mmCIF file of C-alpha atoms in Angstrom:
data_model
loop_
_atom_site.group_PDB
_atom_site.id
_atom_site.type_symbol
_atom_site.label_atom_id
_atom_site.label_comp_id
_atom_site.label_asym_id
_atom_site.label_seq_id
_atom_site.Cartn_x
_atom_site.Cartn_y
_atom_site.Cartn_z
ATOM 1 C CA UNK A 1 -55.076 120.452 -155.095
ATOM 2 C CA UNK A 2 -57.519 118.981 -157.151
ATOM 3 C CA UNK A 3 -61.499 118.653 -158.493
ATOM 4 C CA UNK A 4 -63.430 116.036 -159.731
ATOM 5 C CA UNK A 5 -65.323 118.528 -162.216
ATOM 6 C CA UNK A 6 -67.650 115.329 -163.727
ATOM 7 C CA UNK A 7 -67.677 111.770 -163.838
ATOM 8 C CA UNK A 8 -66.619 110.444 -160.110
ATOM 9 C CA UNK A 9 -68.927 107.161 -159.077
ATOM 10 C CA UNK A 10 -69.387 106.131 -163.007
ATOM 11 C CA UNK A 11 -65.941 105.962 -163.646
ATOM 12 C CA UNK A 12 -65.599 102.955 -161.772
ATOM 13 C CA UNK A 13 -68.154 101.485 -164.062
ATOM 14 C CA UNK A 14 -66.225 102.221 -167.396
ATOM 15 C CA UNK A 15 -67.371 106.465 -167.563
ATOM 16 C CA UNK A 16 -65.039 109.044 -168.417
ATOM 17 C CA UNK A 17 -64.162 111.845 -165.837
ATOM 18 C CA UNK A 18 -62.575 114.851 -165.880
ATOM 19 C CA UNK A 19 -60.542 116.170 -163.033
ATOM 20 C CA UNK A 20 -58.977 119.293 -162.763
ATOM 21 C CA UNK A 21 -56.182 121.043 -160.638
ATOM 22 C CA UNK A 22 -57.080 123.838 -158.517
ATOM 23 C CA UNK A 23 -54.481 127.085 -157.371
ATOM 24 C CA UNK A 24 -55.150 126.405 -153.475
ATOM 25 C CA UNK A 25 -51.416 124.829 -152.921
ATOM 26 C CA UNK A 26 -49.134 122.768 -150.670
ATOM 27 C CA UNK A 27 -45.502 123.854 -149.493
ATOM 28 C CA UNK A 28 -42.627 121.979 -148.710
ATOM 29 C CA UNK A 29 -39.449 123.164 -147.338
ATOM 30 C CA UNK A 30 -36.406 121.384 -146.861
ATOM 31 C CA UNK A 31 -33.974 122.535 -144.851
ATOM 32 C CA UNK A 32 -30.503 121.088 -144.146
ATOM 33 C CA UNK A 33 -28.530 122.012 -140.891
ATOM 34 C CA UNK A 34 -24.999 123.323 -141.052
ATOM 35 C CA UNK A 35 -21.725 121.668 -139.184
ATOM 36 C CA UNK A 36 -21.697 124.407 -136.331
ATOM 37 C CA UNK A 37 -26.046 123.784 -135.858
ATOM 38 C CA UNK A 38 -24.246 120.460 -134.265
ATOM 39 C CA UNK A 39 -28.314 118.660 -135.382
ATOM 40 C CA UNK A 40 -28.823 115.371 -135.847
ATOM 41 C CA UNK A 41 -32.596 115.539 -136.180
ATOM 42 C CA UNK A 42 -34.776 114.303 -139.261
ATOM 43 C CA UNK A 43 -37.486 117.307 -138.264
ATOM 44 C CA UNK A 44 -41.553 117.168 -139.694
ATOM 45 C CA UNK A 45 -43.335 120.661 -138.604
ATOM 46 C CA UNK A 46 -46.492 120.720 -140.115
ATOM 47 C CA UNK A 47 -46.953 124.554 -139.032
ATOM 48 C CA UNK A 48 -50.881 124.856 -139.831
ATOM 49 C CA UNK A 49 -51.772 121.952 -137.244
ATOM 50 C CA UNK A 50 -49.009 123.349 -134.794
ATOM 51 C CA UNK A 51 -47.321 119.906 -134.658
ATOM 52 C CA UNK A 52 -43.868 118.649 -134.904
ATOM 53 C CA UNK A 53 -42.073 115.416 -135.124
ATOM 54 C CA UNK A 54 -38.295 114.149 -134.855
ATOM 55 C CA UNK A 55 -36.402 111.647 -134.665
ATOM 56 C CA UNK A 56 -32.519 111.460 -134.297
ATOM 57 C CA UNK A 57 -30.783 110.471 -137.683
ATOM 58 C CA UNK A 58 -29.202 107.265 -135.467
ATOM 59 C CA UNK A 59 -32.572 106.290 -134.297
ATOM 60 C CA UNK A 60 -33.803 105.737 -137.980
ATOM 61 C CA UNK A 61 -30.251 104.475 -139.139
ATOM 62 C CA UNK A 62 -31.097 101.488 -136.362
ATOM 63 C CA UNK A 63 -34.945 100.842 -137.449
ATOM 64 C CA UNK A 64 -33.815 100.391 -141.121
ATOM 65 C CA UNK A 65 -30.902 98.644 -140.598
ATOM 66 C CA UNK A 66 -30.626 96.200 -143.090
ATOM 67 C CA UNK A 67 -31.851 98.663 -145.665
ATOM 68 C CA UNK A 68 -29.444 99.403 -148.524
ATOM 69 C CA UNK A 69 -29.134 102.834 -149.688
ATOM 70 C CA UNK A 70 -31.327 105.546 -151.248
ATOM 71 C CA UNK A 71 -31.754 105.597 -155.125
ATOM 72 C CA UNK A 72 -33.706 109.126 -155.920
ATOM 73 C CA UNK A 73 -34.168 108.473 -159.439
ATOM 74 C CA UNK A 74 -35.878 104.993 -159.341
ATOM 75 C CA UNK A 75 -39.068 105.192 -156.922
ATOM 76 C CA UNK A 76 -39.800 102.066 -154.990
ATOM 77 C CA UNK A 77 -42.689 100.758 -153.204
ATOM 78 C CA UNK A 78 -42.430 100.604 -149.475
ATOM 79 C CA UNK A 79 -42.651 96.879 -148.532
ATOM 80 C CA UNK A 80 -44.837 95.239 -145.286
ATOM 81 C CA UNK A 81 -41.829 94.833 -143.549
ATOM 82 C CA UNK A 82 -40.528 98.394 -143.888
ATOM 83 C CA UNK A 83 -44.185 99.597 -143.034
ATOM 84 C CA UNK A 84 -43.750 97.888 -139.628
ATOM 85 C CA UNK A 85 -40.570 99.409 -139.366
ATOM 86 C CA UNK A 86 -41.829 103.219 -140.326
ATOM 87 C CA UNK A 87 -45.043 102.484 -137.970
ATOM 88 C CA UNK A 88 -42.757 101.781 -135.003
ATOM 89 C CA UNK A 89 -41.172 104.739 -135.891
ATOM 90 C CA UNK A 90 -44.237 106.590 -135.985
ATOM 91 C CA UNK A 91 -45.869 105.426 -132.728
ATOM 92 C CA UNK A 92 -42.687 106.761 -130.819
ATOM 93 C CA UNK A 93 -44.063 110.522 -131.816
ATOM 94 C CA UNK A 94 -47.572 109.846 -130.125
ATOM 95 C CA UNK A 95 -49.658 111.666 -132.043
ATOM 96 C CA UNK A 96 -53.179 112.961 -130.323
ATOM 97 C CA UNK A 97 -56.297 110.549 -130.613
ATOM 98 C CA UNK A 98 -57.970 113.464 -132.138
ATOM 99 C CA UNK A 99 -55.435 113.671 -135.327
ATOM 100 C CA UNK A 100 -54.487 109.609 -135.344
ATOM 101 C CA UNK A 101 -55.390 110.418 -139.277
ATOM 102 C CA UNK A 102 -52.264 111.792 -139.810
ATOM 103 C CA UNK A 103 -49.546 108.840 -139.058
ATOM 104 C CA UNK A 104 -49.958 108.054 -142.608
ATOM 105 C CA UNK A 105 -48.924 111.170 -143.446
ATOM 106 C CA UNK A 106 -46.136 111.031 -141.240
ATOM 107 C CA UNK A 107 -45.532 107.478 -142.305
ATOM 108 C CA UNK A 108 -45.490 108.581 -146.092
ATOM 109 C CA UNK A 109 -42.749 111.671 -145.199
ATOM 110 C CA UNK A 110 -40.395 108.740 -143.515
ATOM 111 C CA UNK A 111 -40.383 106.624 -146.866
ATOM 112 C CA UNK A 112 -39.862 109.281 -149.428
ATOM 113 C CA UNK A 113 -37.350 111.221 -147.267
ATOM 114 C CA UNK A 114 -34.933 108.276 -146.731
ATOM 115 C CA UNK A 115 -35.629 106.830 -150.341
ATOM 116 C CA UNK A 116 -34.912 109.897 -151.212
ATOM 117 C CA UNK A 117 -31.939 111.538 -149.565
ATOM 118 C CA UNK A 118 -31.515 108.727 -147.159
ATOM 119 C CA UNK A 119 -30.443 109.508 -143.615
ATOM 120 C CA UNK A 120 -29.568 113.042 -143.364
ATOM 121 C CA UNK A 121 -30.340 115.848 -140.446
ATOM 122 C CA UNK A 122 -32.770 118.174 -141.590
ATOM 123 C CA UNK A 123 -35.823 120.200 -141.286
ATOM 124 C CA UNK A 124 -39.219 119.693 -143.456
ATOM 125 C CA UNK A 125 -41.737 122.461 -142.978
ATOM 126 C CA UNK A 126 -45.192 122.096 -145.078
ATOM 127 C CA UNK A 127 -47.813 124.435 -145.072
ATOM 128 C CA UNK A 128 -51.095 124.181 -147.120
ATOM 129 C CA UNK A 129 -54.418 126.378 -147.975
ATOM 130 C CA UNK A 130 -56.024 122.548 -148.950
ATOM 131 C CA UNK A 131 -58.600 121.270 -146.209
ATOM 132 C CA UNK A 132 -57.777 117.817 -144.510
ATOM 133 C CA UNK A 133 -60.005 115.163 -145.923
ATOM 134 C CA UNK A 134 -62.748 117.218 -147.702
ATOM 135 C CA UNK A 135 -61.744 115.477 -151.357
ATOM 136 C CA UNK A 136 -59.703 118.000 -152.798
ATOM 137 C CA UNK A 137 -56.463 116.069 -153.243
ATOM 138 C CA UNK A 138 -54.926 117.335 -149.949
ATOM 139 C CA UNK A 139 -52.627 113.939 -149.492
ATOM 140 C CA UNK A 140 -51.500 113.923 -152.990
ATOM 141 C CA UNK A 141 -50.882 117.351 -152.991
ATOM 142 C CA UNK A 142 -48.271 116.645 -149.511
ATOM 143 C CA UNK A 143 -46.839 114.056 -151.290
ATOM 144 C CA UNK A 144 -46.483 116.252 -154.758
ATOM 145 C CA UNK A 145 -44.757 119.117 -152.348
ATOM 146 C CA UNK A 146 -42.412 116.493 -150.362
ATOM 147 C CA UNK A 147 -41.183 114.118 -153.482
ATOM 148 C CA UNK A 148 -40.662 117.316 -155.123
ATOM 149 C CA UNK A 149 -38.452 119.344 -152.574
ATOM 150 C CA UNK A 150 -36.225 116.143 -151.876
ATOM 151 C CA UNK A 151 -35.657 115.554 -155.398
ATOM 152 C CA UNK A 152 -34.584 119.120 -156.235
ATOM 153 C CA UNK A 153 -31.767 118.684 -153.387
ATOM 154 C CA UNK A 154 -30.642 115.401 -154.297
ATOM 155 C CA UNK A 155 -28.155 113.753 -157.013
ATOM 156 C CA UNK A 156 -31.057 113.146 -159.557
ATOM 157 C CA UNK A 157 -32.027 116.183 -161.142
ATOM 158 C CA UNK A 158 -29.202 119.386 -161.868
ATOM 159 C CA UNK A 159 -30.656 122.687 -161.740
ATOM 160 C CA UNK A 160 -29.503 126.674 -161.858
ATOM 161 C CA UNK A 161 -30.043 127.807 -158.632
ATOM 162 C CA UNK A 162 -28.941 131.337 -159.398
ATOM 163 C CA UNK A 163 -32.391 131.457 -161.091
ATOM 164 C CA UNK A 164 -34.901 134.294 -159.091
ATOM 165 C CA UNK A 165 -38.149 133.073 -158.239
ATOM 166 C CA UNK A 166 -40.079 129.662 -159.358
ATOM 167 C CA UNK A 167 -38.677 127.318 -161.213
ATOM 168 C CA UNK A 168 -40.096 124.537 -163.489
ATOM 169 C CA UNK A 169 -39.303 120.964 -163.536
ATOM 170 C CA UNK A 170 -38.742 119.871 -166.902
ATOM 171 C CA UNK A 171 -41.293 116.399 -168.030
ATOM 172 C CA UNK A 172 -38.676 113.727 -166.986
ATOM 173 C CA UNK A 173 -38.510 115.160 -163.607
ATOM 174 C CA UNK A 174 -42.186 115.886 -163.293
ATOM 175 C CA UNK A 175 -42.168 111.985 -164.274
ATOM 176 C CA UNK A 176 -40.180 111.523 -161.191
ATOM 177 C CA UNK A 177 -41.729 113.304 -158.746
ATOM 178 C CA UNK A 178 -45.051 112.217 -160.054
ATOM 179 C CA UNK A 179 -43.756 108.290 -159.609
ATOM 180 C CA UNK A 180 -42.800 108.813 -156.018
ATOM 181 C CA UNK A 181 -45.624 111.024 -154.631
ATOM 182 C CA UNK A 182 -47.836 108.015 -156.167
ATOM 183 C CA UNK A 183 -46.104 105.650 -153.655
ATOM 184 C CA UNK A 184 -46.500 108.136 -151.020
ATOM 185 C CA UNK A 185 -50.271 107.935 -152.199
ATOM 186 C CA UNK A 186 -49.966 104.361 -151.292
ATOM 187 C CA UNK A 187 -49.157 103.944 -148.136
ATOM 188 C CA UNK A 188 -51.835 107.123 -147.300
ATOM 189 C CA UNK A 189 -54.943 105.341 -149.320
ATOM 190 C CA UNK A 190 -54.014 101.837 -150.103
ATOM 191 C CA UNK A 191 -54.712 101.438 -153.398
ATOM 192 C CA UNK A 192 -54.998 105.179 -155.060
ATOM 193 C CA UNK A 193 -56.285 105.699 -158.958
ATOM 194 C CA UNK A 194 -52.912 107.713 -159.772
ATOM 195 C CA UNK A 195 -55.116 111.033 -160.916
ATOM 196 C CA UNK A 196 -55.041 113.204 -157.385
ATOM 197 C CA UNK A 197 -51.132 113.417 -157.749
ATOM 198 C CA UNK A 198 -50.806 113.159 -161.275
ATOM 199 C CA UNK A 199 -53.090 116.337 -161.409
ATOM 200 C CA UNK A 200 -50.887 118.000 -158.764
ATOM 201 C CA UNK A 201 -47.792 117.456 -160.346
ATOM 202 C CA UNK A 202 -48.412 118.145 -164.195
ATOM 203 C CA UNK A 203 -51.282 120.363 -163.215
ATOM 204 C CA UNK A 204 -54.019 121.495 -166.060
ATOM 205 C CA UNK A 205 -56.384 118.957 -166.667
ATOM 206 C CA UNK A 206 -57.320 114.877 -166.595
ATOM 207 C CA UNK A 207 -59.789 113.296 -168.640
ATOM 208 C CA UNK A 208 -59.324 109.506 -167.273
ATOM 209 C CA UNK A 209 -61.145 106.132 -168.198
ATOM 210 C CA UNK A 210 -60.657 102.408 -167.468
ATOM 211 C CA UNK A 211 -56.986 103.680 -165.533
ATOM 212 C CA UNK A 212 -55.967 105.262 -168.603
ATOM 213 C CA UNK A 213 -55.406 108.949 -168.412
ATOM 214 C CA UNK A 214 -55.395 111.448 -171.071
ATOM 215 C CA UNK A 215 -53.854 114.813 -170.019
ATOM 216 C CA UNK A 216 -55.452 117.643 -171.547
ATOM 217 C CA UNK A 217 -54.733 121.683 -172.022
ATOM 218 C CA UNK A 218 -57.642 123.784 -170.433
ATOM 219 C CA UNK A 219 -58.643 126.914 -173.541
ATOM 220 C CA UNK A 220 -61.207 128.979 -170.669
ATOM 221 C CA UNK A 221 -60.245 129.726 -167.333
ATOM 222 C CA UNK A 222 -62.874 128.582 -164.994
ATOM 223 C CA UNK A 223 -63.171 129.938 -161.888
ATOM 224 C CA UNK A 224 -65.378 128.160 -158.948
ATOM 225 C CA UNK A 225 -66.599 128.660 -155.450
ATOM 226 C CA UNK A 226 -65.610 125.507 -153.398
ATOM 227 C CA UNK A 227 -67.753 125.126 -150.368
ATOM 228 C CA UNK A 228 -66.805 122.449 -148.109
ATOM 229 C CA UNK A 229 -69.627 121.252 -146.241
ATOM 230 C CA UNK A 230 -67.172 119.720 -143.524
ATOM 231 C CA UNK A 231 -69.314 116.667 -143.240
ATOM 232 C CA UNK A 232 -66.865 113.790 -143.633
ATOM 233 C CA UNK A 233 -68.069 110.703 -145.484
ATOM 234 C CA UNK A 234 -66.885 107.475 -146.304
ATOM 235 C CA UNK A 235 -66.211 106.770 -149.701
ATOM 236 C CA UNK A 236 -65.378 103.275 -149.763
ATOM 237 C CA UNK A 237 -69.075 102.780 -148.340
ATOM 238 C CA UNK A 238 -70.492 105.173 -151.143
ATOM 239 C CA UNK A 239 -68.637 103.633 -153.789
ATOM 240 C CA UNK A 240 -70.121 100.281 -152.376
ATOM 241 C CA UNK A 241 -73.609 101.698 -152.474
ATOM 242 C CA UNK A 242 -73.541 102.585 -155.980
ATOM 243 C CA UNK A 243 -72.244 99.071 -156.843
ATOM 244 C CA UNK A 244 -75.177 97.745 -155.359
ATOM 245 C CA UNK A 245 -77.816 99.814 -156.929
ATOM 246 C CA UNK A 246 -76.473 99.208 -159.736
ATOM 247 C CA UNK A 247 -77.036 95.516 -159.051
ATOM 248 C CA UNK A 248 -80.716 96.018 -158.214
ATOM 249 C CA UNK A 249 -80.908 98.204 -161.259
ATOM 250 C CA UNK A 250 -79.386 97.237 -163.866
ATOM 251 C CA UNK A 251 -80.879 98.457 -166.819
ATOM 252 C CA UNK A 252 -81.232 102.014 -165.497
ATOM 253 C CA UNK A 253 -77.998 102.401 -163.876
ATOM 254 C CA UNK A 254 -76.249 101.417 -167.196
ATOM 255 C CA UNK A 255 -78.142 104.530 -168.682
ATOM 256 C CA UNK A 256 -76.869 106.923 -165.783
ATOM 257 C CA UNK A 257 -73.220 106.099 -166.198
ATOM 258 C CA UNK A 258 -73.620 106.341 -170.338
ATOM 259 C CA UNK A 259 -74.878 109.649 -169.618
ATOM 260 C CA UNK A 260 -71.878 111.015 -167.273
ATOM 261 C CA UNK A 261 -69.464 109.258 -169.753
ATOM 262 C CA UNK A 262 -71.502 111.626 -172.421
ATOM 263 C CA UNK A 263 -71.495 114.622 -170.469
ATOM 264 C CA UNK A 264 -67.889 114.407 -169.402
ATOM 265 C CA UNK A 265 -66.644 114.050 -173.034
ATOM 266 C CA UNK A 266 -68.282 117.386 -173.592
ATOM 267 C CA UNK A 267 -66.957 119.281 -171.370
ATOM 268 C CA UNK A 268 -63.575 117.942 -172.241
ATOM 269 C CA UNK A 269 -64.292 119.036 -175.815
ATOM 270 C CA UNK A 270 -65.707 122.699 -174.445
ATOM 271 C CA UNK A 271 -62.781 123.182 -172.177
ATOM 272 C CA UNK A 272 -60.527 122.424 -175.082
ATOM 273 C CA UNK A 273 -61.932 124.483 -177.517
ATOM 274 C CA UNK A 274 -60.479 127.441 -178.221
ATOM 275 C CA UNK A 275 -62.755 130.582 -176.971
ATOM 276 C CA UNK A 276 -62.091 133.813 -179.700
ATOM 277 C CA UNK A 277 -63.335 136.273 -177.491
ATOM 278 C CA UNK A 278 -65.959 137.736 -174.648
ATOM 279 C CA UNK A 279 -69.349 136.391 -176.197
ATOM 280 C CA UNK A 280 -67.633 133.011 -177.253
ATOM 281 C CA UNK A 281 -66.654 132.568 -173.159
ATOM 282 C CA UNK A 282 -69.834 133.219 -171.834
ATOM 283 C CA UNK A 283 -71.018 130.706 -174.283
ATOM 284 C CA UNK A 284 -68.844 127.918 -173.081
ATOM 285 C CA UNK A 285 -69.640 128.817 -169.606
ATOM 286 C CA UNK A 286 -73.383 128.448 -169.641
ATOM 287 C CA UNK A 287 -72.478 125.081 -171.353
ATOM 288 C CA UNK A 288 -70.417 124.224 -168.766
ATOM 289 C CA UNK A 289 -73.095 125.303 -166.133
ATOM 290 C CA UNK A 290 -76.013 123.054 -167.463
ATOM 291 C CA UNK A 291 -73.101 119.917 -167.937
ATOM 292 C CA UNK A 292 -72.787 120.370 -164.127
ATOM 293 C CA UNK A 293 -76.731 120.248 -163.256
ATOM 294 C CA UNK A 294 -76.886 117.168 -165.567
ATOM 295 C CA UNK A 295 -73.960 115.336 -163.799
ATOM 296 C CA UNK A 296 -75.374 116.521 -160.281
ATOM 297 C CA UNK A 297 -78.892 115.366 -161.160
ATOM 298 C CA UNK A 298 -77.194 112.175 -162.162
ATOM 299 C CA UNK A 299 -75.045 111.845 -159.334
ATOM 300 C CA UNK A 300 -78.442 112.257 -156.943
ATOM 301 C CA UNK A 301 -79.714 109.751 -158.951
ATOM 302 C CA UNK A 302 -76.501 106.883 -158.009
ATOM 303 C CA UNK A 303 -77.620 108.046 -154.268
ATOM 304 C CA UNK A 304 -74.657 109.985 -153.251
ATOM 305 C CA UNK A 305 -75.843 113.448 -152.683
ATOM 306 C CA UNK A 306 -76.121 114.538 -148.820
ATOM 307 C CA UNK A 307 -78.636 117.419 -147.140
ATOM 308 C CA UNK A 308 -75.172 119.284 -146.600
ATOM 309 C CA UNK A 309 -75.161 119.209 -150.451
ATOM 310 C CA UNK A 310 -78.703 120.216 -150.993
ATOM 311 C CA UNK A 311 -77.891 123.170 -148.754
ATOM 312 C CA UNK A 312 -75.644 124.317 -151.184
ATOM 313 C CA UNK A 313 -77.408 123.665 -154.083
ATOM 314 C CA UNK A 314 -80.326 125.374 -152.477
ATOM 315 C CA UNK A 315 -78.537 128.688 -151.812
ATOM 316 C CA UNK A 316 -76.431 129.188 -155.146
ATOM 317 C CA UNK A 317 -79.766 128.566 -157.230
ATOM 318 C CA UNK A 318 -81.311 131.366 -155.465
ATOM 319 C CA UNK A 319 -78.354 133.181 -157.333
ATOM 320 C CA UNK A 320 -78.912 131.020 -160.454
ATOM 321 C CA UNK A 321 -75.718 129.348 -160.205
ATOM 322 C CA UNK A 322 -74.966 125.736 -161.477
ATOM 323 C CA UNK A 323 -73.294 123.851 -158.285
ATOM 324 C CA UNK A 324 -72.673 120.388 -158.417
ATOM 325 C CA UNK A 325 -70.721 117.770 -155.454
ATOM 326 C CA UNK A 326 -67.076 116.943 -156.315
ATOM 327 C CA UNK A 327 -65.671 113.522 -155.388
ATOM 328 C CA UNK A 328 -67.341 110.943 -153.351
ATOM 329 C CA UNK A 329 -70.599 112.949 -151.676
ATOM 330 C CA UNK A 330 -72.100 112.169 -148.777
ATOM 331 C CA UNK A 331 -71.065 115.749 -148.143
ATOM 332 C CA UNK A 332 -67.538 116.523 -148.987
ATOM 333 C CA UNK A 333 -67.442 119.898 -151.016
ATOM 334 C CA UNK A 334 -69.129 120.953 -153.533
ATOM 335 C CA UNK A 335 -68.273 122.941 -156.419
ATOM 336 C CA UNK A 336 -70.243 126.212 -158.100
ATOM 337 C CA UNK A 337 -69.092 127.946 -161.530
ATOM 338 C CA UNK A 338 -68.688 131.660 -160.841
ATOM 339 C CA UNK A 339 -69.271 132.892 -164.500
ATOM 340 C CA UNK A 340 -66.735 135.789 -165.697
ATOM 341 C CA UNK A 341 -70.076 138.159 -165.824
ATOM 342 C CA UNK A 342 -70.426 137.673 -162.566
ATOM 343 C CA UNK A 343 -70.273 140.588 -159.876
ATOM 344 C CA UNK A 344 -68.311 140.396 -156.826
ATOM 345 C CA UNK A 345 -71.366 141.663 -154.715
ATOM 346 C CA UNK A 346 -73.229 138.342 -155.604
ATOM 347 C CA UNK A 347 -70.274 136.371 -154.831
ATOM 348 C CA UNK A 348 -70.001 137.522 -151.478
ATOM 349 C CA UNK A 349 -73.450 137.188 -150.328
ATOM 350 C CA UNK A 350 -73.201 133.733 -151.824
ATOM 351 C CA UNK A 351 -70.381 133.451 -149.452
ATOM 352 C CA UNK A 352 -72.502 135.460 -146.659
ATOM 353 C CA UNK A 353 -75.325 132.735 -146.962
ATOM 354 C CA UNK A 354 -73.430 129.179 -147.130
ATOM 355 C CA UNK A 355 -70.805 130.766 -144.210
ATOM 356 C CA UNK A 356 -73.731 131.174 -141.760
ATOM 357 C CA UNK A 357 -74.704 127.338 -142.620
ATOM 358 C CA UNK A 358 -71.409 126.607 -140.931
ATOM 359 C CA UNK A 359 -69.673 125.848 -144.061
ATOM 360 C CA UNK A 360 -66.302 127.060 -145.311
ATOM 361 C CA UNK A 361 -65.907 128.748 -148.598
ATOM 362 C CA UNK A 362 -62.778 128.709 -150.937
ATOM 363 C CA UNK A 363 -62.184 130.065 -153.838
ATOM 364 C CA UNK A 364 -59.826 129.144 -156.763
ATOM 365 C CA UNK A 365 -58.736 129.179 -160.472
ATOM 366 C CA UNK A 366 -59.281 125.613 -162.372
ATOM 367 C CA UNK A 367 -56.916 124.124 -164.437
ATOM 368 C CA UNK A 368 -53.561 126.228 -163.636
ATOM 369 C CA UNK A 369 -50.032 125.299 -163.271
ATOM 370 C CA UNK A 370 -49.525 121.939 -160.728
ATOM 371 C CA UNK A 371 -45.466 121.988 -159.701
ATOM 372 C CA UNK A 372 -42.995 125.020 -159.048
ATOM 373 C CA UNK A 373 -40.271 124.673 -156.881
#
């Protein structure tokens, strides 16, 4: 998964931001049937909504039948005419009114599977600890987990299975998967920036600007309470209503985005810095912490703060904690450094207090490893 830890809103208007990956993951499993299993089902469980899709391998030979065949290690774009084809395929699994959200999902799975490994039986399991639509990089992360596990079984990369335990993906393949989660990414979102999977596959950290993005190597290890408020919000309307206050302010609006591009350059430079011991990490921290009140105060002033968000803000300054939104706004979640002095009692009547507000509380490492297989 991923963070927006400053920057979102301004860096459509030429700010830096700085996003960061998170250790809540997705999992993929592939799984291919054996001769006696006598299957000839292309199988989607996603086991943490308790839903399942399939198709027969002839059913999807027929839909794509003028397609040529599957080339792992040169990702392609899915084009209209195949996205009718996939959305007829998709329709056929008639998936509840309540979750319609998901056929692009499901629609994303079909294209990288048969670009992929083409039009094999098997069985794709994914699990996640990321929640739905809340702006932490859920539907890059599924894409990440997917390109990722049909890659590793397919003719493009060669790796030692006898290996115990994770493995790495060496750059060129990280390339690779990183190339076709992003078209994955496009038929989910349209027309995504690139960062949510680039973050999940390499990882670490983002500092991004103008569509150029500059990976960088995290020197603290941050650790933050994600609260997500579960109020969902549209951010093609918020990103619409910063463009136009920026219209009918100018002047001032200009000054709000050269501060975020300020602040987000320091706390590159801070999280890059080498910290030499206990004193020097507390330091950086409470550094950190006041970056994250000036980009919040900031990001209240573009108009994209929510009550939801207040709530939280509210509650974690009663614990003088520094808590700012992450991604769009208009509720979302919302991130709050937990400082390394911090005791565990506090942190779990922070948790207490923004639980009985109805919101859901997660908490995770910033900046760690993105890929393993």
């Amino acid at each position: 998964g991923k963070i927006i830890l400053a920057g979102e809103h301004a860096v459509v208007h030429g700010s830096t931001a700085v996003a960061a990956s998170i250790d809540l993951y997705t999992y993929a499993s592939l799984h291919f049937p054996s001769p006696s299993d006598n299957d000839n089902t292309l199988k989607l469980q996603l086991k943490d909504l308790d839903l399942e899709f399939s198709w027969t391998v002839q059913r999807i030979k027929d839909a794509f039948c003028d397609r040529g065949g599957c080339n792992a290690s040169s990702p392609t774009s899915c084009s209209p005419e195949t996205i009718k084809i996939i959305a007829a395929l998709v329709e056929e699994q008639y998936i509840p009114e309540a979750k319609i959200g998901l056929a692009a999902g499901v629609t994303a799975f079909l294209w990288l599977y048969t670009s992929i490994q083409g039009y094999k039986p098997a069985k794709v399991i994914v699990t996640s600890e990321l929640p739905l639509g809340s702006g932490l990089g859920s539907s890059a992360a599924f894409c990440v987990s997917l390109s990722a596990a049909f890659i590793t079984l397919s003719d493009s990369v060669n790796l030692n299975f006898n290996h115990q335990g994770w493995l790495m993906f060496g750059e060129s393949e990280l390339e690779l998967v990183n190339k076709w989660a992003f078209e994955g990414e496009k038929l989910i979102h349209g027309k995504p920036s690139g960062i949510d999977n680039t973050v999940s596959t390499f990882g670490n950290m983002i500092k991004f600007r103008s569509g150029a993005l500059t990976r960088m190597k995290s020197n603290m290890q941050l650790k933050m309470l994600i609260t997500n408020t579960k109020v969902g919000r549209n951010t093609k309307a918020l990103v619409a209503s910063v463009s136009e206050r920026t219209l009918r302010h100018p002047d001032a609006m200009t000054a709000v985005f050269t501060a975020v591009d300020s602040i987000s350059n320091k706390l590159a430079t801070i999280i890059e810095s080498p910290a030499s011991d206990e004193c020097a990490i507390t330091e950086k921290e409470v550094l950190v912490e006041e970056l994250m009140e000036m980009n919040q105060g900031l990001l209240q002033c573009m108009g994209v703060s929510h009550a939801s968000i207040e709530t939280v803000i509210r509650t974690t300054l009663k614990y003088k904690l520094a808590t700012k939104l992450t991604g769009a706004g208009g509720g979302g979640c919302v991130l709050t450094l937990l400082p390394t002095i911090l005791s565990g009692k506090i942190v779990d009547s922070v948790i207490a207090e923004l639980e009985s507000c109805g919101f859901q509380c997660l908490i995770a490492g910033i900046g760690g490893n993105g890929l393993e297989i």
